[in-house]
């Protein structure tokens, strides 16, 4: 395992570059993101360990980071002052090349369009998701959620489809190819806390789950209709948006809220999670078309504070991942070494 210390700044999000196998971005905040500055770290994996290639100070906390899918040196951050900032890491200055300021509260999530690569999305505590073009200062479109929106993600499979999870315990899916009409492109609104579809058959009693804040979600990279969610109730759920009545599987094991989930870019059934219980865990959802139940495959418990971010490396053998947390540590590790035999 390799480590890097984000001295004085607690990590909130980590993201591998889609262009360079040895480059990682970390969004971090002073004072646990409650008050004070933030810092963006651009890190490189070298034969001598993890080295800081660049760091960018910000006036407010940073909550999320994503890489441009169109430009190999562009990195986007979302901030506690509601702004989004775009950096060109090939340039010398410490200031962003563009700033996007429309959110009225904390911008908690940002995601680059994985299909067209020409736009990005942001979500905020102000109850909106916004679509942007990096060459324009004004947003292209605002999608209301009417509740605190913690996570936004573009579908990696379908042009114009994006999703968000919110404090009202719902997964929303928009299709920008549909007419706006009264629904603002909203095509699905799935209650995350609904009973699982596999339970209640054969006369069994269906469990009930009270609504709780959803903090994170991710699209499966191989199965274009499968989404995983996680949040305050500690349960990771997988959904098939073709059957939106309830979750397909429940993955339980975390002791506190699930802060981040990420599907593997290499294997269709593998999922990573980071939690406030200070652990990162690897799961299988059982796979499509099998009778196997989803289950936990391993635990990485090296963090000593909240684990807040986790991401898979897109390159090389299917196991390398990075995680960050409030212990001011970035960890790079091989998932396979923590999996049960």
mmCIF file of C-alpha atoms in Angstrom:
data_model
loop_
_atom_site.group_PDB
_atom_site.id
_atom_site.type_symbol
_atom_site.label_atom_id
_atom_site.label_comp_id
_atom_site.label_asym_id
_atom_site.label_seq_id
_atom_site.Cartn_x
_atom_site.Cartn_y
_atom_site.Cartn_z
ATOM 1 C CA UNK A 1 0.000 0.000 0.000
ATOM 2 C CA UNK A 2 1.194 3.505 -0.882
ATOM 3 C CA UNK A 3 0.242 6.581 1.134
ATOM 4 C CA UNK A 4 0.337 10.359 0.760
ATOM 5 C CA UNK A 5 -0.400 12.862 3.548
ATOM 6 C CA UNK A 6 -2.678 15.808 2.729
ATOM 7 C CA UNK A 7 -1.235 17.725 5.684
ATOM 8 C CA UNK A 8 -3.780 20.009 7.344
ATOM 9 C CA UNK A 9 -6.527 19.097 4.869
ATOM 10 C CA UNK A 10 -9.084 16.307 5.154
ATOM 11 C CA UNK A 11 -9.870 14.409 1.969
ATOM 12 C CA UNK A 12 -13.388 14.503 0.549
ATOM 13 C CA UNK A 13 -13.014 12.957 -2.915
ATOM 14 C CA UNK A 14 -10.433 11.126 -5.007
ATOM 15 C CA UNK A 15 -10.416 10.509 -8.758
ATOM 16 C CA UNK A 16 -8.041 8.666 -11.075
ATOM 17 C CA UNK A 17 -7.208 10.340 -14.378
ATOM 18 C CA UNK A 18 -8.884 8.737 -17.422
ATOM 19 C CA UNK A 19 -5.746 9.592 -19.450
ATOM 20 C CA UNK A 20 -2.757 8.839 -17.185
ATOM 21 C CA UNK A 21 -2.465 5.618 -15.195
ATOM 22 C CA UNK A 22 -0.235 7.268 -12.595
ATOM 23 C CA UNK A 23 -2.171 10.461 -11.899
ATOM 24 C CA UNK A 24 -4.714 11.047 -9.130
ATOM 25 C CA UNK A 25 -6.689 14.145 -8.072
ATOM 26 C CA UNK A 26 -7.805 14.715 -4.466
ATOM 27 C CA UNK A 27 -10.275 17.345 -3.246
ATOM 28 C CA UNK A 28 -9.627 18.243 0.400
ATOM 29 C CA UNK A 29 -10.793 20.750 2.998
ATOM 30 C CA UNK A 30 -9.464 22.319 6.165
ATOM 31 C CA UNK A 31 -11.361 21.873 9.430
ATOM 32 C CA UNK A 32 -13.272 18.888 8.051
ATOM 33 C CA UNK A 33 -15.030 21.047 5.484
ATOM 34 C CA UNK A 34 -17.000 22.989 8.067
ATOM 35 C CA UNK A 35 -15.151 26.306 7.718
ATOM 36 C CA UNK A 36 -11.979 27.512 6.060
ATOM 37 C CA UNK A 37 -9.984 26.790 2.935
ATOM 38 C CA UNK A 38 -9.725 23.885 0.542
ATOM 39 C CA UNK A 39 -6.973 22.398 -1.548
ATOM 40 C CA UNK A 40 -6.829 20.446 -4.788
ATOM 41 C CA UNK A 41 -3.945 17.986 -5.030
ATOM 42 C CA UNK A 42 -2.646 16.573 -8.300
ATOM 43 C CA UNK A 43 -0.579 13.525 -7.380
ATOM 44 C CA UNK A 44 1.666 11.203 -9.364
ATOM 45 C CA UNK A 45 2.607 7.612 -8.665
ATOM 46 C CA UNK A 46 6.367 7.269 -9.140
ATOM 47 C CA UNK A 47 9.005 4.601 -8.412
ATOM 48 C CA UNK A 48 9.727 6.616 -5.266
ATOM 49 C CA UNK A 49 6.146 6.667 -4.016
ATOM 50 C CA UNK A 50 3.363 9.217 -4.379
ATOM 51 C CA UNK A 51 4.605 12.709 -5.213
ATOM 52 C CA UNK A 52 2.660 15.990 -5.305
ATOM 53 C CA UNK A 53 2.776 17.243 -8.874
ATOM 54 C CA UNK A 54 0.730 20.365 -8.075
ATOM 55 C CA UNK A 55 -1.588 21.739 -5.424
ATOM 56 C CA UNK A 56 -4.118 24.534 -5.717
ATOM 57 C CA UNK A 57 -5.351 26.510 -2.686
ATOM 58 C CA UNK A 58 -9.006 27.571 -2.616
ATOM 59 C CA UNK A 59 -10.873 30.022 -0.413
ATOM 60 C CA UNK A 60 -13.583 27.531 0.502
ATOM 61 C CA UNK A 61 -13.869 23.813 1.154
ATOM 62 C CA UNK A 62 -13.662 21.386 -1.768
ATOM 63 C CA UNK A 63 -16.187 18.552 -1.801
ATOM 64 C CA UNK A 64 -15.710 16.808 -5.132
ATOM 65 C CA UNK A 65 -13.369 16.530 -8.101
ATOM 66 C CA UNK A 66 -13.589 15.095 -11.604
ATOM 67 C CA UNK A 67 -11.351 14.983 -14.658
ATOM 68 C CA UNK A 68 -12.345 16.347 -18.042
ATOM 69 C CA UNK A 69 -13.119 13.581 -20.524
ATOM 70 C CA UNK A 70 -12.045 15.824 -23.406
ATOM 71 C CA UNK A 71 -8.793 17.430 -22.208
ATOM 72 C CA UNK A 72 -6.147 15.375 -20.435
ATOM 73 C CA UNK A 73 -4.916 18.238 -18.211
ATOM 74 C CA UNK A 74 -8.266 19.719 -17.152
ATOM 75 C CA UNK A 75 -9.638 19.045 -13.660
ATOM 76 C CA UNK A 76 -12.936 20.324 -12.221
ATOM 77 C CA UNK A 77 -13.788 20.907 -8.553
ATOM 78 C CA UNK A 78 -16.991 21.694 -6.639
ATOM 79 C CA UNK A 79 -16.818 23.958 -3.624
ATOM 80 C CA UNK A 80 -18.542 25.015 -0.430
ATOM 81 C CA UNK A 81 -19.183 28.505 -1.829
ATOM 82 C CA UNK A 82 -21.321 26.976 -4.591
ATOM 83 C CA UNK A 83 -18.731 27.480 -7.312
ATOM 84 C CA UNK A 84 -17.184 25.076 -9.794
ATOM 85 C CA UNK A 85 -13.602 25.702 -10.874
ATOM 86 C CA UNK A 86 -11.765 24.337 -13.887
ATOM 87 C CA UNK A 87 -7.975 23.994 -13.707
ATOM 88 C CA UNK A 88 -5.395 23.316 -16.411
ATOM 89 C CA UNK A 89 -2.632 21.399 -14.687
ATOM 90 C CA UNK A 90 -0.226 21.966 -17.594
ATOM 91 C CA UNK A 91 -0.105 25.698 -16.792
ATOM 92 C CA UNK A 92 2.030 27.350 -14.141
ATOM 93 C CA UNK A 93 -0.460 29.674 -12.354
ATOM 94 C CA UNK A 94 -2.320 28.488 -9.262
ATOM 95 C CA UNK A 95 -5.643 29.996 -10.297
ATOM 96 C CA UNK A 96 -8.424 28.318 -12.315
ATOM 97 C CA UNK A 97 -8.887 28.926 -16.021
ATOM 98 C CA UNK A 98 -12.683 29.189 -15.546
ATOM 99 C CA UNK A 99 -15.147 29.616 -12.670
ATOM 100 C CA UNK A 100 -18.839 28.753 -12.796
ATOM 101 C CA UNK A 101 -20.982 30.418 -10.140
ATOM 102 C CA UNK A 102 -24.738 29.871 -10.112
ATOM 103 C CA UNK A 103 -25.471 27.564 -7.185
ATOM 104 C CA UNK A 104 -26.769 29.431 -4.144
ATOM 105 C CA UNK A 105 -25.489 26.838 -1.655
ATOM 106 C CA UNK A 106 -22.693 24.261 -1.424
ATOM 107 C CA UNK A 107 -21.849 22.507 -4.689
ATOM 108 C CA UNK A 108 -21.390 18.982 -3.396
ATOM 109 C CA UNK A 109 -20.856 16.921 -6.534
ATOM 110 C CA UNK A 110 -19.583 17.258 -10.097
ATOM 111 C CA UNK A 111 -19.475 14.769 -12.959
ATOM 112 C CA UNK A 112 -18.097 15.000 -16.506
ATOM 113 C CA UNK A 113 -20.237 13.689 -19.362
ATOM 114 C CA UNK A 114 -18.856 10.254 -20.263
ATOM 115 C CA UNK A 115 -20.552 9.933 -23.670
ATOM 116 C CA UNK A 116 -20.510 13.307 -25.443
ATOM 117 C CA UNK A 117 -17.533 14.535 -23.311
ATOM 118 C CA UNK A 118 -18.559 18.127 -24.076
ATOM 119 C CA UNK A 119 -20.515 18.965 -20.915
ATOM 120 C CA UNK A 120 -20.425 18.413 -17.167
ATOM 121 C CA UNK A 121 -23.014 18.407 -14.400
ATOM 122 C CA UNK A 122 -23.081 19.673 -10.824
ATOM 123 C CA UNK A 123 -25.406 19.158 -7.875
ATOM 124 C CA UNK A 124 -25.945 21.326 -4.843
ATOM 125 C CA UNK A 125 -27.580 21.666 -1.484
ATOM 126 C CA UNK A 126 -29.754 24.327 -3.162
ATOM 127 C CA UNK A 127 -31.942 21.562 -4.626
ATOM 128 C CA UNK A 128 -30.771 21.727 -8.221
ATOM 129 C CA UNK A 129 -28.679 19.869 -10.769
ATOM 130 C CA UNK A 130 -27.051 22.049 -13.434
ATOM 131 C CA UNK A 131 -25.630 21.163 -16.839
ATOM 132 C CA UNK A 132 -22.652 23.187 -18.094
ATOM 133 C CA UNK A 133 -20.434 23.626 -21.110
ATOM 134 C CA UNK A 134 -16.852 24.462 -20.053
ATOM 135 C CA UNK A 135 -16.682 27.220 -22.679
ATOM 136 C CA UNK A 136 -19.712 29.095 -21.273
ATOM 137 C CA UNK A 137 -20.048 30.951 -17.980
ATOM 138 C CA UNK A 138 -23.806 30.353 -17.741
ATOM 139 C CA UNK A 139 -25.319 26.925 -17.259
ATOM 140 C CA UNK A 140 -27.114 25.281 -20.166
ATOM 141 C CA UNK A 141 -29.916 23.801 -18.079
ATOM 142 C CA UNK A 142 -31.173 23.615 -14.498
ATOM 143 C CA UNK A 143 -32.962 20.486 -13.252
ATOM 144 C CA UNK A 144 -34.846 20.979 -9.958
ATOM 145 C CA UNK A 145 -34.826 18.274 -7.291
ATOM 146 C CA UNK A 146 -36.359 20.378 -4.496
ATOM 147 C CA UNK A 147 -34.091 18.711 -1.942
ATOM 148 C CA UNK A 148 -30.439 18.678 -0.973
ATOM 149 C CA UNK A 149 -28.670 16.845 -3.831
ATOM 150 C CA UNK A 150 -25.524 15.050 -2.753
ATOM 151 C CA UNK A 151 -24.494 13.201 -5.909
ATOM 152 C CA UNK A 152 -24.902 13.576 -9.675
ATOM 153 C CA UNK A 153 -23.629 11.109 -12.295
ATOM 154 C CA UNK A 154 -23.823 10.785 -16.080
ATOM 155 C CA UNK A 155 -24.716 7.430 -17.541
ATOM 156 C CA UNK A 156 -21.596 5.893 -19.142
ATOM 157 C CA UNK A 157 -23.805 4.146 -21.711
ATOM 158 C CA UNK A 158 -26.577 6.422 -22.958
ATOM 159 C CA UNK A 159 -26.193 9.899 -24.421
ATOM 160 C CA UNK A 160 -28.084 12.556 -22.479
ATOM 161 C CA UNK A 161 -28.999 10.419 -19.459
ATOM 162 C CA UNK A 162 -27.942 11.499 -15.962
ATOM 163 C CA UNK A 163 -29.026 10.800 -12.415
ATOM 164 C CA UNK A 164 -28.896 12.169 -8.887
ATOM 165 C CA UNK A 165 -29.617 11.081 -5.322
ATOM 166 C CA UNK A 166 -30.951 13.429 -2.702
ATOM 167 C CA UNK A 167 -31.761 13.957 0.935
ATOM 168 C CA UNK A 168 -35.387 12.958 0.217
ATOM 169 C CA UNK A 169 -34.302 9.314 -0.298
ATOM 170 C CA UNK A 170 -35.002 9.233 -4.037
ATOM 171 C CA UNK A 171 -32.975 8.305 -7.102
ATOM 172 C CA UNK A 172 -33.854 10.558 -10.039
ATOM 173 C CA UNK A 173 -33.061 9.854 -13.683
ATOM 174 C CA UNK A 174 -33.300 12.455 -16.440
ATOM 175 C CA UNK A 175 -33.176 11.911 -20.197
ATOM 176 C CA UNK A 176 -32.267 15.144 -21.944
ATOM 177 C CA UNK A 177 -33.413 13.671 -25.261
ATOM 178 C CA UNK A 178 -37.035 13.836 -24.088
ATOM 179 C CA UNK A 179 -39.182 16.991 -24.318
ATOM 180 C CA UNK A 180 -38.773 19.229 -21.295
ATOM 181 C CA UNK A 181 -42.546 19.659 -20.739
ATOM 182 C CA UNK A 182 -43.686 19.895 -17.137
ATOM 183 C CA UNK A 183 -41.340 17.176 -15.914
ATOM 184 C CA UNK A 184 -38.061 18.952 -16.782
ATOM 185 C CA UNK A 185 -36.778 15.812 -18.577
ATOM 186 C CA UNK A 186 -37.386 13.710 -15.450
ATOM 187 C CA UNK A 187 -38.107 10.108 -16.509
ATOM 188 C CA UNK A 188 -37.775 8.191 -13.236
ATOM 189 C CA UNK A 189 -38.089 8.988 -9.536
ATOM 190 C CA UNK A 190 -37.363 5.850 -7.516
ATOM 191 C CA UNK A 191 -37.853 5.726 -3.719
ATOM 192 C CA UNK A 192 -34.561 4.261 -2.507
ATOM 193 C CA UNK A 193 -36.055 3.058 0.777
ATOM 194 C CA UNK A 194 -38.703 0.855 -0.885
ATOM 195 C CA UNK A 195 -38.732 -2.884 -0.141
ATOM 196 C CA UNK A 196 -36.432 -5.054 -2.274
ATOM 197 C CA UNK A 197 -38.024 -6.829 -5.205
ATOM 198 C CA UNK A 198 -36.631 -10.225 -4.240
ATOM 199 C CA UNK A 199 -38.267 -10.143 -0.796
ATOM 200 C CA UNK A 200 -41.955 -10.730 -0.258
ATOM 201 C CA UNK A 201 -42.243 -13.659 -2.672
ATOM 202 C CA UNK A 202 -43.830 -16.877 -1.456
ATOM 203 C CA UNK A 203 -45.744 -15.151 1.308
ATOM 204 C CA UNK A 204 -42.704 -13.745 3.070
ATOM 205 C CA UNK A 205 -43.146 -10.476 4.924
ATOM 206 C CA UNK A 206 -41.570 -7.502 3.162
ATOM 207 C CA UNK A 207 -39.238 -5.389 5.312
ATOM 208 C CA UNK A 208 -39.883 -1.694 5.621
ATOM 209 C CA UNK A 209 -37.201 0.972 5.561
ATOM 210 C CA UNK A 210 -37.742 4.560 6.715
ATOM 211 C CA UNK A 211 -36.566 7.239 4.281
ATOM 212 C CA UNK A 212 -33.003 8.378 4.872
ATOM 213 C CA UNK A 213 -30.594 10.685 3.097
ATOM 214 C CA UNK A 214 -28.895 9.189 0.028
ATOM 215 C CA UNK A 215 -25.292 10.417 -0.231
ATOM 216 C CA UNK A 216 -23.786 8.604 -3.224
ATOM 217 C CA UNK A 217 -24.540 6.524 -6.309
ATOM 218 C CA UNK A 218 -22.831 5.137 -9.397
ATOM 219 C CA UNK A 219 -23.760 3.539 -12.727
ATOM 220 C CA UNK A 220 -22.543 0.038 -13.490
ATOM 221 C CA UNK A 221 -19.932 0.194 -16.245
ATOM 222 C CA UNK A 222 -21.122 -2.981 -18.017
ATOM 223 C CA UNK A 223 -24.853 -3.214 -17.314
ATOM 224 C CA UNK A 224 -26.337 -0.003 -18.632
ATOM 225 C CA UNK A 225 -29.503 -0.039 -16.509
ATOM 226 C CA UNK A 226 -27.952 -0.887 -13.113
ATOM 227 C CA UNK A 227 -27.268 1.779 -10.473
ATOM 228 C CA UNK A 228 -25.918 1.414 -6.925
ATOM 229 C CA UNK A 229 -26.822 3.846 -4.131
ATOM 230 C CA UNK A 230 -25.601 4.375 -0.563
ATOM 231 C CA UNK A 231 -26.368 6.702 2.281
ATOM 232 C CA UNK A 232 -27.149 7.359 5.906
ATOM 233 C CA UNK A 233 -28.930 4.063 6.615
ATOM 234 C CA UNK A 234 -25.652 2.154 5.920
ATOM 235 C CA UNK A 235 -27.198 -0.033 3.182
ATOM 236 C CA UNK A 236 -25.884 -0.219 -0.378
ATOM 237 C CA UNK A 237 -28.702 -0.925 -2.822
ATOM 238 C CA UNK A 238 -28.577 -1.882 -6.479
ATOM 239 C CA UNK A 239 -31.402 -0.918 -8.830
ATOM 240 C CA UNK A 240 -32.314 -1.914 -12.370
ATOM 241 C CA UNK A 241 -34.074 1.133 -13.814
ATOM 242 C CA UNK A 242 -36.065 -1.162 -16.118
ATOM 243 C CA UNK A 243 -37.792 -2.434 -12.949
ATOM 244 C CA UNK A 244 -37.988 0.664 -10.742
ATOM 245 C CA UNK A 245 -40.351 -0.702 -8.088
ATOM 246 C CA UNK A 246 -37.557 -1.513 -5.665
ATOM 247 C CA UNK A 247 -33.894 -2.455 -5.222
ATOM 248 C CA UNK A 248 -32.610 -5.679 -6.744
ATOM 249 C CA UNK A 249 -30.163 -6.356 -3.917
ATOM 250 C CA UNK A 250 -29.195 -5.021 -0.500
ATOM 251 C CA UNK A 251 -25.545 -5.059 0.586
ATOM 252 C CA UNK A 252 -25.232 -4.665 4.360
ATOM 253 C CA UNK A 253 -22.144 -4.553 6.552
ATOM 254 C CA UNK A 254 -21.077 -0.956 7.067
ATOM 255 C CA UNK A 255 -21.457 0.352 10.607
ATOM 256 C CA UNK A 256 -22.101 3.978 9.666
ATOM 257 C CA UNK A 257 -23.249 5.966 6.647
ATOM 258 C CA UNK A 258 -21.956 4.994 3.212
ATOM 259 C CA UNK A 259 -20.207 8.041 1.776
ATOM 260 C CA UNK A 260 -19.081 6.772 -1.657
ATOM 261 C CA UNK A 261 -19.753 3.853 -3.995
ATOM 262 C CA UNK A 262 -17.897 3.038 -7.229
ATOM 263 C CA UNK A 263 -18.474 0.177 -9.661
ATOM 264 C CA UNK A 264 -15.403 -1.571 -11.060
ATOM 265 C CA UNK A 265 -14.327 -0.560 -14.578
ATOM 266 C CA UNK A 266 -13.002 -4.100 -15.093
ATOM 267 C CA UNK A 267 -15.581 -6.540 -13.689
ATOM 268 C CA UNK A 268 -19.383 -6.191 -13.978
ATOM 269 C CA UNK A 269 -20.352 -7.408 -10.503
ATOM 270 C CA UNK A 270 -17.681 -5.727 -8.332
ATOM 271 C CA UNK A 271 -18.330 -2.622 -6.243
ATOM 272 C CA UNK A 272 -16.239 -0.529 -3.826
ATOM 273 C CA UNK A 273 -17.577 1.591 -0.978
ATOM 274 C CA UNK A 274 -16.209 4.087 1.543
ATOM 275 C CA UNK A 275 -17.940 4.775 4.845
ATOM 276 C CA UNK A 276 -17.952 6.883 7.954
ATOM 277 C CA UNK A 277 -17.123 3.657 9.812
ATOM 278 C CA UNK A 278 -13.532 4.291 8.547
ATOM 279 C CA UNK A 279 -13.536 1.285 6.228
ATOM 280 C CA UNK A 280 -13.550 0.701 2.492
ATOM 281 C CA UNK A 281 -15.284 -2.495 1.424
ATOM 282 C CA UNK A 282 -15.451 -4.562 -1.735
ATOM 283 C CA UNK A 283 -18.717 -6.269 -2.711
ATOM 284 C CA UNK A 284 -20.260 -8.415 -5.386
ATOM 285 C CA UNK A 285 -23.910 -7.919 -6.278
ATOM 286 C CA UNK A 286 -24.088 -11.543 -7.419
ATOM 287 C CA UNK A 287 -23.957 -10.759 -11.119
ATOM 288 C CA UNK A 288 -26.712 -10.577 -13.701
ATOM 289 C CA UNK A 289 -28.610 -13.741 -14.569
ATOM 290 C CA UNK A 290 -27.305 -15.709 -11.574
ATOM 291 C CA UNK A 291 -28.980 -16.928 -8.411
ATOM 292 C CA UNK A 292 -26.093 -15.758 -6.226
ATOM 293 C CA UNK A 293 -26.807 -13.224 -3.516
ATOM 294 C CA UNK A 294 -24.811 -10.032 -3.161
ATOM 295 C CA UNK A 295 -22.208 -10.197 -0.419
ATOM 296 C CA UNK A 296 -19.143 -8.549 1.069
ATOM 297 C CA UNK A 297 -15.832 -9.807 -0.286
ATOM 298 C CA UNK A 298 -13.339 -7.870 1.839
ATOM 299 C CA UNK A 299 -12.563 -4.896 4.074
ATOM 300 C CA UNK A 300 -9.747 -2.355 3.872
ATOM 301 C CA UNK A 301 -9.564 -0.829 7.345
ATOM 302 C CA UNK A 302 -6.386 1.237 7.254
ATOM 303 C CA UNK A 303 -8.086 4.643 7.549
ATOM 304 C CA UNK A 304 -8.314 6.034 11.087
ATOM 305 C CA UNK A 305 -11.053 8.591 10.411
ATOM 306 C CA UNK A 306 -14.087 8.815 8.107
ATOM 307 C CA UNK A 307 -13.351 7.242 4.704
ATOM 308 C CA UNK A 308 -14.942 9.683 2.271
ATOM 309 C CA UNK A 309 -13.736 8.836 -1.222
ATOM 310 C CA UNK A 310 -12.769 5.801 -3.268
ATOM 311 C CA UNK A 311 -12.046 5.245 -6.957
ATOM 312 C CA UNK A 312 -10.754 2.491 -9.242
ATOM 313 C CA UNK A 313 -7.743 2.787 -11.518
ATOM 314 C CA UNK A 314 -8.893 2.409 -15.125
ATOM 315 C CA UNK A 315 -5.608 0.921 -16.293
ATOM 316 C CA UNK A 316 -3.616 -2.249 -15.722
ATOM 317 C CA UNK A 317 -4.786 -5.288 -13.783
ATOM 318 C CA UNK A 318 -8.267 -5.161 -12.299
ATOM 319 C CA UNK A 319 -7.635 -4.351 -8.670
ATOM 320 C CA UNK A 320 -5.900 -1.062 -7.975
ATOM 321 C CA UNK A 321 -7.876 1.598 -6.142
ATOM 322 C CA UNK A 322 -7.355 4.845 -4.240
ATOM 323 C CA UNK A 323 -9.161 6.069 -1.130
ATOM 324 C CA UNK A 324 -9.082 9.225 0.956
ATOM 325 C CA UNK A 325 -10.442 10.252 4.313
ATOM 326 C CA UNK A 326 -10.545 12.682 7.176
ATOM 327 C CA UNK A 327 -7.316 11.200 8.531
ATOM 328 C CA UNK A 328 -5.483 13.350 5.924
ATOM 329 C CA UNK A 329 -4.365 10.243 4.058
ATOM 330 C CA UNK A 330 -4.593 9.131 0.480
ATOM 331 C CA UNK A 331 -4.118 5.361 0.184
ATOM 332 C CA UNK A 332 -3.385 3.474 -3.033
ATOM 333 C CA UNK A 333 -4.001 -0.254 -2.648
ATOM 334 C CA UNK A 334 -4.675 -3.503 -4.421
ATOM 335 C CA UNK A 335 -8.256 -4.566 -3.751
ATOM 336 C CA UNK A 336 -7.384 -8.220 -4.350
ATOM 337 C CA UNK A 337 -5.133 -8.350 -1.289
ATOM 338 C CA UNK A 338 -8.127 -7.553 0.960
ATOM 339 C CA UNK A 339 -10.603 -9.983 -0.611
ATOM 340 C CA UNK A 340 -11.549 -13.184 1.185
ATOM 341 C CA UNK A 341 -10.248 -16.342 -0.439
#
